[in-house]
Coordinates of N, CA and C in Angstrom, one line a residue:
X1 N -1.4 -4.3 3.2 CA -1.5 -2.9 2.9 C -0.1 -2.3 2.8
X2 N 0.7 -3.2 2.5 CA 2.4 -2.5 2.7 C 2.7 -1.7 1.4
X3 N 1.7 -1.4 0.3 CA 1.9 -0.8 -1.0 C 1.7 0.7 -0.3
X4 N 1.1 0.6 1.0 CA 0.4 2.2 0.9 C 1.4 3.0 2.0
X5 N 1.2 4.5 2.2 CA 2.3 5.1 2.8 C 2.0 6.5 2.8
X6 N 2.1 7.3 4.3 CA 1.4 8.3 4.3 C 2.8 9.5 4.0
X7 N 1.6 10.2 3.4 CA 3.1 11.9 2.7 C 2.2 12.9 4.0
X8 N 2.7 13.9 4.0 CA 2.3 15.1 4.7 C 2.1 16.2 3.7
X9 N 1.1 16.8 3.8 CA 1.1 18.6 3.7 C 1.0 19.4 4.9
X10 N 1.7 20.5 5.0 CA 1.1 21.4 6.0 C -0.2 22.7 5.8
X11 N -0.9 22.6 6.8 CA -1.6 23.7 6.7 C -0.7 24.8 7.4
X12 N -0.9 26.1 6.9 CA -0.6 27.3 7.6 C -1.4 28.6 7.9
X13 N -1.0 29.4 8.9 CA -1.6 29.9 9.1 C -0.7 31.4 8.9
X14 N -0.8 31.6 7.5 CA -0.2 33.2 6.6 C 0.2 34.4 8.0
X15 N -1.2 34.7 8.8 CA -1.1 35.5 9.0 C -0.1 35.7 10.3
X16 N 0.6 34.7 11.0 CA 1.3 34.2 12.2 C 2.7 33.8 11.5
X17 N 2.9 33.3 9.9 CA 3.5 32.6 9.4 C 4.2 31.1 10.4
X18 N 3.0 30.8 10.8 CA 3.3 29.1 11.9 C 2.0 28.0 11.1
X19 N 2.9 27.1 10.9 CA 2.3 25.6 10.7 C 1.5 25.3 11.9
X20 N 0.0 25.1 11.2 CA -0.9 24.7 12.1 C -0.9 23.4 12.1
X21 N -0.9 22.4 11.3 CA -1.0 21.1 11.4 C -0.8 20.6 9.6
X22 N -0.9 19.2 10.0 CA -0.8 18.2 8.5 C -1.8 17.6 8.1
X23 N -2.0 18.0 6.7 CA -2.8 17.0 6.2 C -2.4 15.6 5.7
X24 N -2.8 14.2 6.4 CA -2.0 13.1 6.2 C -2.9 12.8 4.3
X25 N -1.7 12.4 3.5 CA -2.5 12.0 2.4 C -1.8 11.0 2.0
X26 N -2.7 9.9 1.6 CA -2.8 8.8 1.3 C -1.7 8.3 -0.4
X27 N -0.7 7.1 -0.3 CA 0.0 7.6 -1.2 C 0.5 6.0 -1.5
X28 N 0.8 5.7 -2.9 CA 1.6 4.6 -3.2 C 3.2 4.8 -2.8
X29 N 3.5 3.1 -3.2 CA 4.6 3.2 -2.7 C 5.9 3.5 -4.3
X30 N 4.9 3.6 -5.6 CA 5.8 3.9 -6.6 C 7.2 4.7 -7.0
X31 N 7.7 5.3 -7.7 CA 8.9 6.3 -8.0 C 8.2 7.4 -7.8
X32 N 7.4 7.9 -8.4 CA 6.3 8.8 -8.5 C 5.5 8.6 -7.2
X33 N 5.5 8.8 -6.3 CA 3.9 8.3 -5.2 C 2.3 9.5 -5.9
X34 N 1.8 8.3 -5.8 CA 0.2 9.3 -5.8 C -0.8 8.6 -5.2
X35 N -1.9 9.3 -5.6 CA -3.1 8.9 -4.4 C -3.5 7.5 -5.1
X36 N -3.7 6.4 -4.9 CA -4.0 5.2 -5.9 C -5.4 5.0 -5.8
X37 N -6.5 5.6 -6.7 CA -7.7 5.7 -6.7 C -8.4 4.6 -6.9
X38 N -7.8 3.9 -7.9 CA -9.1 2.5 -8.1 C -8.1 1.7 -7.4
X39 N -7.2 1.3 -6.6 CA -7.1 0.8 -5.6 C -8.1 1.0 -3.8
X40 N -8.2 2.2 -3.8 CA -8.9 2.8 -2.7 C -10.3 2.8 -3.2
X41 N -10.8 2.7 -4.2 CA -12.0 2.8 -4.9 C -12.4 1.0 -4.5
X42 N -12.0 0.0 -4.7 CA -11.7 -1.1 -4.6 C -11.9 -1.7 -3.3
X43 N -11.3 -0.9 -2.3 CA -11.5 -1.0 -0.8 C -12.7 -1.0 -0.3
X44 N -13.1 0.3 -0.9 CA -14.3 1.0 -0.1 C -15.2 0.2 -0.4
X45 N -15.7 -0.8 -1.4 CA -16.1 -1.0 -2.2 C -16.2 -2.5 -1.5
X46 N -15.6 -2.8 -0.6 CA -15.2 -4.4 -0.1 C -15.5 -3.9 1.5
X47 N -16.6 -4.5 1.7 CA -16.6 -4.4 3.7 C -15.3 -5.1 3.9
X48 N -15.1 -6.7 3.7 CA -14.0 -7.2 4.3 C -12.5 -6.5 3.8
X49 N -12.3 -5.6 2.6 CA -11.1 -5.4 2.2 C -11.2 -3.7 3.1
X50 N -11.9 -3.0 3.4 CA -12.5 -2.0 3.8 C -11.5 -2.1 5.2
X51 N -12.5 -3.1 5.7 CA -11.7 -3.4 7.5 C -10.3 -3.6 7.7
X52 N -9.7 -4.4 6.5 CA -8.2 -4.7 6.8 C -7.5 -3.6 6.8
X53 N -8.4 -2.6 5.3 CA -7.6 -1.5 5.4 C -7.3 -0.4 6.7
X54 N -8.4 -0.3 7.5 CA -8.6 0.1 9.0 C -7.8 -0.2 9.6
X55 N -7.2 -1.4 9.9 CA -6.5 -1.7 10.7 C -5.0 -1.4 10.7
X56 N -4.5 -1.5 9.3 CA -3.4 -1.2 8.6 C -3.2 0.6 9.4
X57 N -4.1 1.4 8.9 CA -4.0 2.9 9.2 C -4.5 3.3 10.6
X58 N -5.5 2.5 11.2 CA -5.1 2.6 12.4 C -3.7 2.5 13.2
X59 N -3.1 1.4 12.7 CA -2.1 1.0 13.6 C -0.8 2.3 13.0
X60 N -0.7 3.1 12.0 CA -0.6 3.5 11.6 C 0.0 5.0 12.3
X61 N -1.7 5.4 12.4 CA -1.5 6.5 12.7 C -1.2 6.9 14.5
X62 N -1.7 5.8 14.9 CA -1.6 5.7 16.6 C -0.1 5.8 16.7
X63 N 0.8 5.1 15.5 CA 2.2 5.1 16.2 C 2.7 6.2 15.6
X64 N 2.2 7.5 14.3 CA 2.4 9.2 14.3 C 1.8 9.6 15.0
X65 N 0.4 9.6 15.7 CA 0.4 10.6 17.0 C 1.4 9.8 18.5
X66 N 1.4 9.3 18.3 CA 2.1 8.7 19.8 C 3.7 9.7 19.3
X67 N 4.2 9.6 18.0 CA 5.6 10.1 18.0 C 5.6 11.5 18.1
X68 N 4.1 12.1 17.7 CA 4.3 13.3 17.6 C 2.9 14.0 18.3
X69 N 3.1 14.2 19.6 CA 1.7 14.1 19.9 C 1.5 15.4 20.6
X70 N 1.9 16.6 19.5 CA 2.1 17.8 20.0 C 1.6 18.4 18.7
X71 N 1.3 17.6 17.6 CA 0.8 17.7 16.3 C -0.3 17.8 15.7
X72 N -0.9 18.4 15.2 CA -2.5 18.5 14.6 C -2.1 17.5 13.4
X73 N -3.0 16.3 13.0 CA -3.5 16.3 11.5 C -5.2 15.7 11.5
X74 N -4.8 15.6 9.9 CA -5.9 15.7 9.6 C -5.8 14.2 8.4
X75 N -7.1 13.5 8.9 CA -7.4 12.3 8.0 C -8.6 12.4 7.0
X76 N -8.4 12.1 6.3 CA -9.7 12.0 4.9 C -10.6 10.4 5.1
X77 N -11.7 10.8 4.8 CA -12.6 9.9 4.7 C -14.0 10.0 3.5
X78 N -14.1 9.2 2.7 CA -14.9 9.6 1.5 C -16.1 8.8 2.7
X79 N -17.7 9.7 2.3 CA -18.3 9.4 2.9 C -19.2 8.1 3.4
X80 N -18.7 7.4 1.9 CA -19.1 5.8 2.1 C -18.8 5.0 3.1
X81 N -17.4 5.6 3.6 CA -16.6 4.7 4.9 C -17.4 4.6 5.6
X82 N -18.2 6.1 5.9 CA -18.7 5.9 7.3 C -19.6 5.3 7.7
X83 N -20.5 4.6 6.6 CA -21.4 3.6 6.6 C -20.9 2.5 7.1
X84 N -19.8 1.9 7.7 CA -19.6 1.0 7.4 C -19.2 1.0 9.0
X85 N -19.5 -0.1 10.5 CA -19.6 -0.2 11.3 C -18.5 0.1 12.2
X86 N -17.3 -1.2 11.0 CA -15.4 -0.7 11.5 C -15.3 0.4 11.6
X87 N -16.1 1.3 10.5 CA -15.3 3.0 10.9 C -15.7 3.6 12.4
X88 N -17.5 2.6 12.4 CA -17.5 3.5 13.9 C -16.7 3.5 14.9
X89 N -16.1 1.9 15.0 CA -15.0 1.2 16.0 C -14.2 1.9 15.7
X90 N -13.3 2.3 14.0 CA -11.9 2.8 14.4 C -12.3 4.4 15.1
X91 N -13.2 5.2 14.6 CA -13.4 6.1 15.8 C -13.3 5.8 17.4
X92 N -14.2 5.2 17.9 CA -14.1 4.5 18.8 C -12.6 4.5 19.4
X93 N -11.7 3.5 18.8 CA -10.6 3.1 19.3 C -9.6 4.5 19.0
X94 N -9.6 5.2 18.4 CA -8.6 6.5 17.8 C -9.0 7.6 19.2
X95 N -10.3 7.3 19.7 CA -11.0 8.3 20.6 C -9.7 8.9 21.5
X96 N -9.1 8.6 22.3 CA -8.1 8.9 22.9 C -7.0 9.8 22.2
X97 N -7.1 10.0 21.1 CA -6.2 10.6 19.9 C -6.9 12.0 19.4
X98 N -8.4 12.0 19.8 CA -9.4 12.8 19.1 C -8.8 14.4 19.0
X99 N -8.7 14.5 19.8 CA -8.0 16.2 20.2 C -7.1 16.7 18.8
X100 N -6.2 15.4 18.7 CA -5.1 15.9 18.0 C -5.7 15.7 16.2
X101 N -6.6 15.1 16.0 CA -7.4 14.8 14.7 C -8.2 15.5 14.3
X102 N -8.3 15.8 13.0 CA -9.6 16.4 12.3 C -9.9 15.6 10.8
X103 N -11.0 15.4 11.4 CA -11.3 13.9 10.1 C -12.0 15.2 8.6
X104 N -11.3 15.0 7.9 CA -11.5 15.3 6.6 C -13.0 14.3 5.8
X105 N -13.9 14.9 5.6 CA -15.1 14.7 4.9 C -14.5 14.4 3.5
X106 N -14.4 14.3 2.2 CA -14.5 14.2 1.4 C -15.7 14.3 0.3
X107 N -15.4 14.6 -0.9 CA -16.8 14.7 -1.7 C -16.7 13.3 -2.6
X108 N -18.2 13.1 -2.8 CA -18.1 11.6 -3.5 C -19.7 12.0 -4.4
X109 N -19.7 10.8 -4.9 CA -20.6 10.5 -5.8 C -22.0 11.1 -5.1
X110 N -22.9 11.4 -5.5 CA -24.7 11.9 -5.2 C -25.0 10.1 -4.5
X111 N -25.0 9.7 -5.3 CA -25.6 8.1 -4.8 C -24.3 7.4 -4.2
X112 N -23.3 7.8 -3.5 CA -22.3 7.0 -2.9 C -22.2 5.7 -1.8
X113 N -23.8 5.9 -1.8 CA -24.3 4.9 -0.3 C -25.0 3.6 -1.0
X114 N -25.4 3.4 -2.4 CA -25.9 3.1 -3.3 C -25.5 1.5 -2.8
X115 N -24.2 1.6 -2.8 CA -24.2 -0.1 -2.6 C -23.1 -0.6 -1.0
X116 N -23.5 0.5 -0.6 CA -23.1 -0.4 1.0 C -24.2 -0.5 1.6
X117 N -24.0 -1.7 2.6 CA -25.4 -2.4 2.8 C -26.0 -1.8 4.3
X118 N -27.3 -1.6 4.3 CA -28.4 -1.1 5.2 C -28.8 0.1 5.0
X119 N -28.1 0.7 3.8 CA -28.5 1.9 3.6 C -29.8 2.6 2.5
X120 N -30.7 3.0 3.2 CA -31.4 3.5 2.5 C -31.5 5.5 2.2
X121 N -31.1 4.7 0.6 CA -31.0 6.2 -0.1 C -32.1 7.1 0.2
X122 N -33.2 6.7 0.6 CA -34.1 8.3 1.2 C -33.8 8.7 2.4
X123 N -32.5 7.7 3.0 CA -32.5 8.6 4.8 C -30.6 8.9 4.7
X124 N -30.7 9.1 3.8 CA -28.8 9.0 3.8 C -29.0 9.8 4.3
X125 N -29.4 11.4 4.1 CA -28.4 12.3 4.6 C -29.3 12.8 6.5
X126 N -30.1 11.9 6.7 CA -30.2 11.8 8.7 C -29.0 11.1 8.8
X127 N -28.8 9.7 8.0 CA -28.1 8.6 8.9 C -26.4 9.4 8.8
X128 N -26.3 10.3 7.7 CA -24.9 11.2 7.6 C -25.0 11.9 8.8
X129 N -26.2 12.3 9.6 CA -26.2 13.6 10.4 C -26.0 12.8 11.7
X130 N -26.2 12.0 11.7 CA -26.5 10.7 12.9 C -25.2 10.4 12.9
X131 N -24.6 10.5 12.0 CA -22.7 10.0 12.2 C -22.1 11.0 11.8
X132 N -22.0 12.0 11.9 CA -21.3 13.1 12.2 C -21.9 13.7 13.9
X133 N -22.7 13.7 14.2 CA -22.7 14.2 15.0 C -22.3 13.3 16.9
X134 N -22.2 11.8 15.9 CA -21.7 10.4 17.0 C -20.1 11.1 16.7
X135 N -19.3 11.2 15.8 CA -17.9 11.5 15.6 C -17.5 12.5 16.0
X136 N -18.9 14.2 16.5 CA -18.2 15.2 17.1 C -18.8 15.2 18.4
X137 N -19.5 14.2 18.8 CA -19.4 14.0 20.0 C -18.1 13.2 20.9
X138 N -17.5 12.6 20.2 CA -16.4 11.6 20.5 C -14.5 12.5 20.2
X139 N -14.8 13.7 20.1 CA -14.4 14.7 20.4 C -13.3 15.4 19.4
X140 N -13.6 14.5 18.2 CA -13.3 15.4 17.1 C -13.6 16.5 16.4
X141 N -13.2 17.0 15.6 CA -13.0 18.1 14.7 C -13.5 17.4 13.4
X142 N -14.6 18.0 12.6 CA -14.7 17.9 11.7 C -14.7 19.0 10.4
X143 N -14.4 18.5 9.2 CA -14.2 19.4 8.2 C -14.8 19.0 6.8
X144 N -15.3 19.8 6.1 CA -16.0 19.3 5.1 C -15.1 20.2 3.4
X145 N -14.6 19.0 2.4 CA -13.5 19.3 2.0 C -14.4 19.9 0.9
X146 N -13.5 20.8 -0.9 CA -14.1 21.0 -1.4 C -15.7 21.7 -1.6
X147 N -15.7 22.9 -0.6 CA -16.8 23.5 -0.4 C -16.8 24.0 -1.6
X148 N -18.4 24.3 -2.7 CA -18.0 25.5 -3.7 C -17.6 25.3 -4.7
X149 N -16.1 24.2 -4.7 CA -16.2 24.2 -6.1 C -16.1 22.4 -6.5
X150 N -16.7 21.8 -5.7 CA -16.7 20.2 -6.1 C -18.4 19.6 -6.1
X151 N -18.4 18.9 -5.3 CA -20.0 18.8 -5.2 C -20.5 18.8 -3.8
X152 N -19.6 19.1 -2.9 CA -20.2 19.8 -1.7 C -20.9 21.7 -1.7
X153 N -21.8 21.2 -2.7 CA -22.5 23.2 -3.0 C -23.0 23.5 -1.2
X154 N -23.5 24.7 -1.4 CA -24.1 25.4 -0.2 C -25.2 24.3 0.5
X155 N -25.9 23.9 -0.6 CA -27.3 23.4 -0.1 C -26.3 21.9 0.9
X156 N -25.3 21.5 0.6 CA -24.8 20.5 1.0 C -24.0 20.7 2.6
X157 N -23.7 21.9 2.4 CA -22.9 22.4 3.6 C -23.9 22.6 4.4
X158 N -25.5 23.2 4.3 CA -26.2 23.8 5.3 C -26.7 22.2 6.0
X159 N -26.7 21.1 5.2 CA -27.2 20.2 6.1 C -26.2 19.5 7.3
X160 N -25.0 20.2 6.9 CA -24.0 19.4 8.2 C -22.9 20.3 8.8
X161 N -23.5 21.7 8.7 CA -22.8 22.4 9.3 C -23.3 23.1 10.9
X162 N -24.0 22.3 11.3 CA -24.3 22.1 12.7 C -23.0 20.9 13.5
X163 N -22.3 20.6 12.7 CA -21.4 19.5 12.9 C -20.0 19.4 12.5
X164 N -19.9 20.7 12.0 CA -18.6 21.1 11.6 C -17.6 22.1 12.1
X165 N -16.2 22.4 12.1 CA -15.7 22.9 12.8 C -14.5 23.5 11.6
X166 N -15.0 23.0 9.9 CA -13.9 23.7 8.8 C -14.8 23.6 7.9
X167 N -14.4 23.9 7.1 CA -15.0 24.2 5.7 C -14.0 24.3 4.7
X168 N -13.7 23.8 3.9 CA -11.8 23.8 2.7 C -12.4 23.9 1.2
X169 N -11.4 25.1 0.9 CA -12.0 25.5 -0.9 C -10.5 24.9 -1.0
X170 N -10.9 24.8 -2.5 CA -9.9 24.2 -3.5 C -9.8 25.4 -4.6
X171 N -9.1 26.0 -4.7 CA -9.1 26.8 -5.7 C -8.6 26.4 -6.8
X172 N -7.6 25.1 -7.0 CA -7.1 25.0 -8.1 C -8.6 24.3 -9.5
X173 N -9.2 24.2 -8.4 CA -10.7 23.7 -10.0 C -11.1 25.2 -10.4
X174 N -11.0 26.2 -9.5 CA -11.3 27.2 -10.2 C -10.4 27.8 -11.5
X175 N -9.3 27.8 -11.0 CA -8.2 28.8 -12.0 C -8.1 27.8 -13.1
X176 N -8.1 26.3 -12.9 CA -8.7 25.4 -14.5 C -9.6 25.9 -15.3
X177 N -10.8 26.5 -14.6 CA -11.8 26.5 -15.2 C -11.6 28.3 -15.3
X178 N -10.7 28.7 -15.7 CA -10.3 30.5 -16.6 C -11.2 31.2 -15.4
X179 N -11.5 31.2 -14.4 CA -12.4 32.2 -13.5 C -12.0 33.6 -13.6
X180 N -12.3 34.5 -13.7 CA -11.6 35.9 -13.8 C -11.0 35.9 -12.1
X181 N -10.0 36.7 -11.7 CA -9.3 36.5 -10.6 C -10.5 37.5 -9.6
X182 N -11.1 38.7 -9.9 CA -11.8 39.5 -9.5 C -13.1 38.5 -9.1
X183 N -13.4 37.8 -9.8 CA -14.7 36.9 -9.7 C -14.8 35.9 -8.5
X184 N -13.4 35.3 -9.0 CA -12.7 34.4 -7.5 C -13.1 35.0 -6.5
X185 N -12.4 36.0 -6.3 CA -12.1 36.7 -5.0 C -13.2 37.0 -4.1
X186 N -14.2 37.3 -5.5 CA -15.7 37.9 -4.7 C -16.7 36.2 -3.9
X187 N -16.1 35.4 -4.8 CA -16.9 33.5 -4.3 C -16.0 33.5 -3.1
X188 N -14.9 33.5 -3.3 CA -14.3 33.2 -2.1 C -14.7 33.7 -0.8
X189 N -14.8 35.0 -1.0 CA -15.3 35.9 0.2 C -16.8 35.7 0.6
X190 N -17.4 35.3 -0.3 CA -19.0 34.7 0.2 C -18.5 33.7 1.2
X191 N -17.4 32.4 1.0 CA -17.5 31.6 1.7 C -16.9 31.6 2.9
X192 N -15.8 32.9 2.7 CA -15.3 33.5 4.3 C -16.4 34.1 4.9
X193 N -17.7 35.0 4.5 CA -18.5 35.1 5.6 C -18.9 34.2 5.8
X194 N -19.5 33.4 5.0 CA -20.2 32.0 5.6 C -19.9 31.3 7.0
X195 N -18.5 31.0 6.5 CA -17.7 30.7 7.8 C -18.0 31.4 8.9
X196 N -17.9 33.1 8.3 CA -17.7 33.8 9.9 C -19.1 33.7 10.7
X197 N -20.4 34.1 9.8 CA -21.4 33.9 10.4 C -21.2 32.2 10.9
X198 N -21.3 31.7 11.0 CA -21.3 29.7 11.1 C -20.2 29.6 12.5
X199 N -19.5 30.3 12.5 CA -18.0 30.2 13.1 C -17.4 28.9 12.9
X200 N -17.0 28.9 11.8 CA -16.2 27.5 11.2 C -14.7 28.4 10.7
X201 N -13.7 27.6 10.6 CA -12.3 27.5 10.1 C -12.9 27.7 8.6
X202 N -12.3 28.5 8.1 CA -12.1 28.8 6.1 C -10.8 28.2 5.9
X203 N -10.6 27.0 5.1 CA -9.1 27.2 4.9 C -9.2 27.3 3.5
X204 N -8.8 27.6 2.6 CA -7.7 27.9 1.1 C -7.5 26.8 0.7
X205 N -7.3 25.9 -0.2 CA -6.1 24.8 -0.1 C -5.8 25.2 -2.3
X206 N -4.9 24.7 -2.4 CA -4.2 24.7 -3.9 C -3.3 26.1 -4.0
X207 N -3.0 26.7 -3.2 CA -2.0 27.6 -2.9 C -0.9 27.3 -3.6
X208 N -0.2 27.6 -4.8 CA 1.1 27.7 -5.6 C 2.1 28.6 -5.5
X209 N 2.1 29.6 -5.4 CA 2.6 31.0 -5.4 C 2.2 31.7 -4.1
X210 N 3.5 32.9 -4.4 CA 3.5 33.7 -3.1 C 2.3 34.7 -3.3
X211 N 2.3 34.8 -5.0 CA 1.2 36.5 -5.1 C -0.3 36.1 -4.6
X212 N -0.5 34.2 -5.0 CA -1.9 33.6 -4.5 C -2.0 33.9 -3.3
X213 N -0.9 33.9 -2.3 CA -1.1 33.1 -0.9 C -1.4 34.9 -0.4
X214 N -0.8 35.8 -1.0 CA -0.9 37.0 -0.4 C -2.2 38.0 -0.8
X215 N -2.6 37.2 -1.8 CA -3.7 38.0 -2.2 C -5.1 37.6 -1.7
X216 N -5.0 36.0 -1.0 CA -5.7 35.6 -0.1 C -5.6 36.3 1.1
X217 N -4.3 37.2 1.7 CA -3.8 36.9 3.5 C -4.4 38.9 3.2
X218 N -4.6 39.4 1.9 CA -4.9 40.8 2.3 C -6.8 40.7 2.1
X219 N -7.2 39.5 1.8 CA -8.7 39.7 1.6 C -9.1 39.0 3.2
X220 N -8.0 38.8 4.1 CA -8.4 38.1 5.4 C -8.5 36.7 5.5
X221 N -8.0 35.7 4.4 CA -8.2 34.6 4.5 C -6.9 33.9 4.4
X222 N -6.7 33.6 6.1 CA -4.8 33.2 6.7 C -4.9 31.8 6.7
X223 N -5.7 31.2 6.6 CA -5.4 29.7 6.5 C -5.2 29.1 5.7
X224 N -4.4 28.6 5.4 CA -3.6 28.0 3.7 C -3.1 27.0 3.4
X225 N -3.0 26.4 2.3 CA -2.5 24.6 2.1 C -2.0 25.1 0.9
X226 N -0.9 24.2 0.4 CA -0.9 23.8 -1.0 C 0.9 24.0 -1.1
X227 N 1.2 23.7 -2.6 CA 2.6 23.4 -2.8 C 3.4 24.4 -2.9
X228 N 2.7 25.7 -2.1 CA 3.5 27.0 -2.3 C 4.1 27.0 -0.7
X229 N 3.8 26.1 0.2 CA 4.0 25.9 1.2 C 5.0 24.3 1.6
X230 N 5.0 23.7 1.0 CA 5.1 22.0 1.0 C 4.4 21.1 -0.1
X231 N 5.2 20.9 -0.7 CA 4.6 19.1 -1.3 C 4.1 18.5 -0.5
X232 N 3.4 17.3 -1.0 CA 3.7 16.1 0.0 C 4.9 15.7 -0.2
X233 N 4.9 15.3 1.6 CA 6.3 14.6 1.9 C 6.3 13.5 2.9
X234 N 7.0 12.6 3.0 CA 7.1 11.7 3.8 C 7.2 12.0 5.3
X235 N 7.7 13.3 5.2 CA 8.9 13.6 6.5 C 7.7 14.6 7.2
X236 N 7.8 15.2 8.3 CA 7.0 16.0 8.9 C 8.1 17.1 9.8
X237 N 7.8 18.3 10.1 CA 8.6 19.0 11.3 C 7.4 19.3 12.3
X238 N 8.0 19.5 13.6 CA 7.2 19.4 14.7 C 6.7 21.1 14.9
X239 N 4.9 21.4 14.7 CA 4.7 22.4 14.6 C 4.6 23.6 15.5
X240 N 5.4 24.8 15.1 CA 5.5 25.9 16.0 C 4.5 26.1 17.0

């Protein structure tokens, strides 16, 4: 796994102006680094290439929280991993770390369980409930990415938000897709109640600009990500 190499974003919190923690994201080791998808696609895809990869990023991340263990982040997981036994063990073994972690859900394909083995597609989303709620018993934080505008819709959120602790919009699929800014504002704010009724974390993420980040922090919504704050970067600072 020496091709691969973790960048950082920070999340913020607008209304404190202090870094709440990092989002670790996954990165080649090119001129350009990016997320290497049909490499990672490839993994997931391989129980035995799956596990190596575990071990590689366990060992990984145990030796950034050991360096920085005053630091929140946050790890991604497409939900297929979790089918898969190693991930219960790397939970398992990370458990000691849990406090400082918030495992990132990702959104994936409708049939993503399709071809990892023991799973049957009429009980995916118990055996999802059954492993999210083994993962927030073991005393993590969980978060479910792309609420709203990917394919995590409402009906998807209401089945696992008994087991959640964030909820993360992407705004940049919206402003792709010409949304009037007034229209945004009013979706967005559906999903800040949601939150509040739920009591889950709202965060923001695709934040570019100061007028974005401020026109979120005057509609009440202080938690924030994106390159108006930080690139990914290799490097991390130790959070206020």
């Amino acid at each position: 796994m020496d091709e691969f190499q973790f960048h950082f974003q920070p999340k913020v919190d607008v209304q404190n102006n202090r870094v709440i923690g990092y989002e670790i994201l996954l990165r080649n080791k090119e001129q350009n680094p990016h997320y290497p998808a049909a490499k990672m696609e490839k993994i997931i895809h391989s129980k035995k290439e799956h596990s190596h990869f575990l071990n590689w990023f366990q060992e990984e991340l145990v030796r950034l929280v050991q360096l920085f263990p005053t630091v929140q982040f946050s790890i991604n997981f497409a939900p297929r991993q979790l089918f898969y036994p190693e991930t219960t063990d790397f939970f398992t073994t990370m458990q000691p770390y849990a406090k400082q972690l918030a495992i990132e859900i990702t959104e994936d394909a409708p049939l993503f369980a399709a071809s990892t083995e023991n799973v049957d597609s009429l009980t995916i989303d118990q055996q999802l409930q059954s492993i999210f709620a083994s993962i927030k018993a073991k005393g993590y934080c969980i978060a479910l990415d792309d609420v709203g505008s990917g394919k995590n819709s409402l009906d998807e959120v209401l089945k696992y938000t008994p087991y959640l602790d964030q909820i993360k919009f992407s705004i940049v699929k919206c402003t792709k897709k010409d949304i009037k800014e007034e229209t945004l504002h009013l979706f967005l704010g559906a999903w800040q109640r949601f939150s509040e009724d739920y009591h889950l974390d709202f965060i923001v993420e695709g934040i570019e600009d100061q007028a974005t980040s401020e026109g979120l922090k005057e509609q009440g919504i202080v938690l924030q990500q994106g390159y108006h704050f930080g690139k990914p970067s290799k490097c991390i600072k130790k959070c206020r």
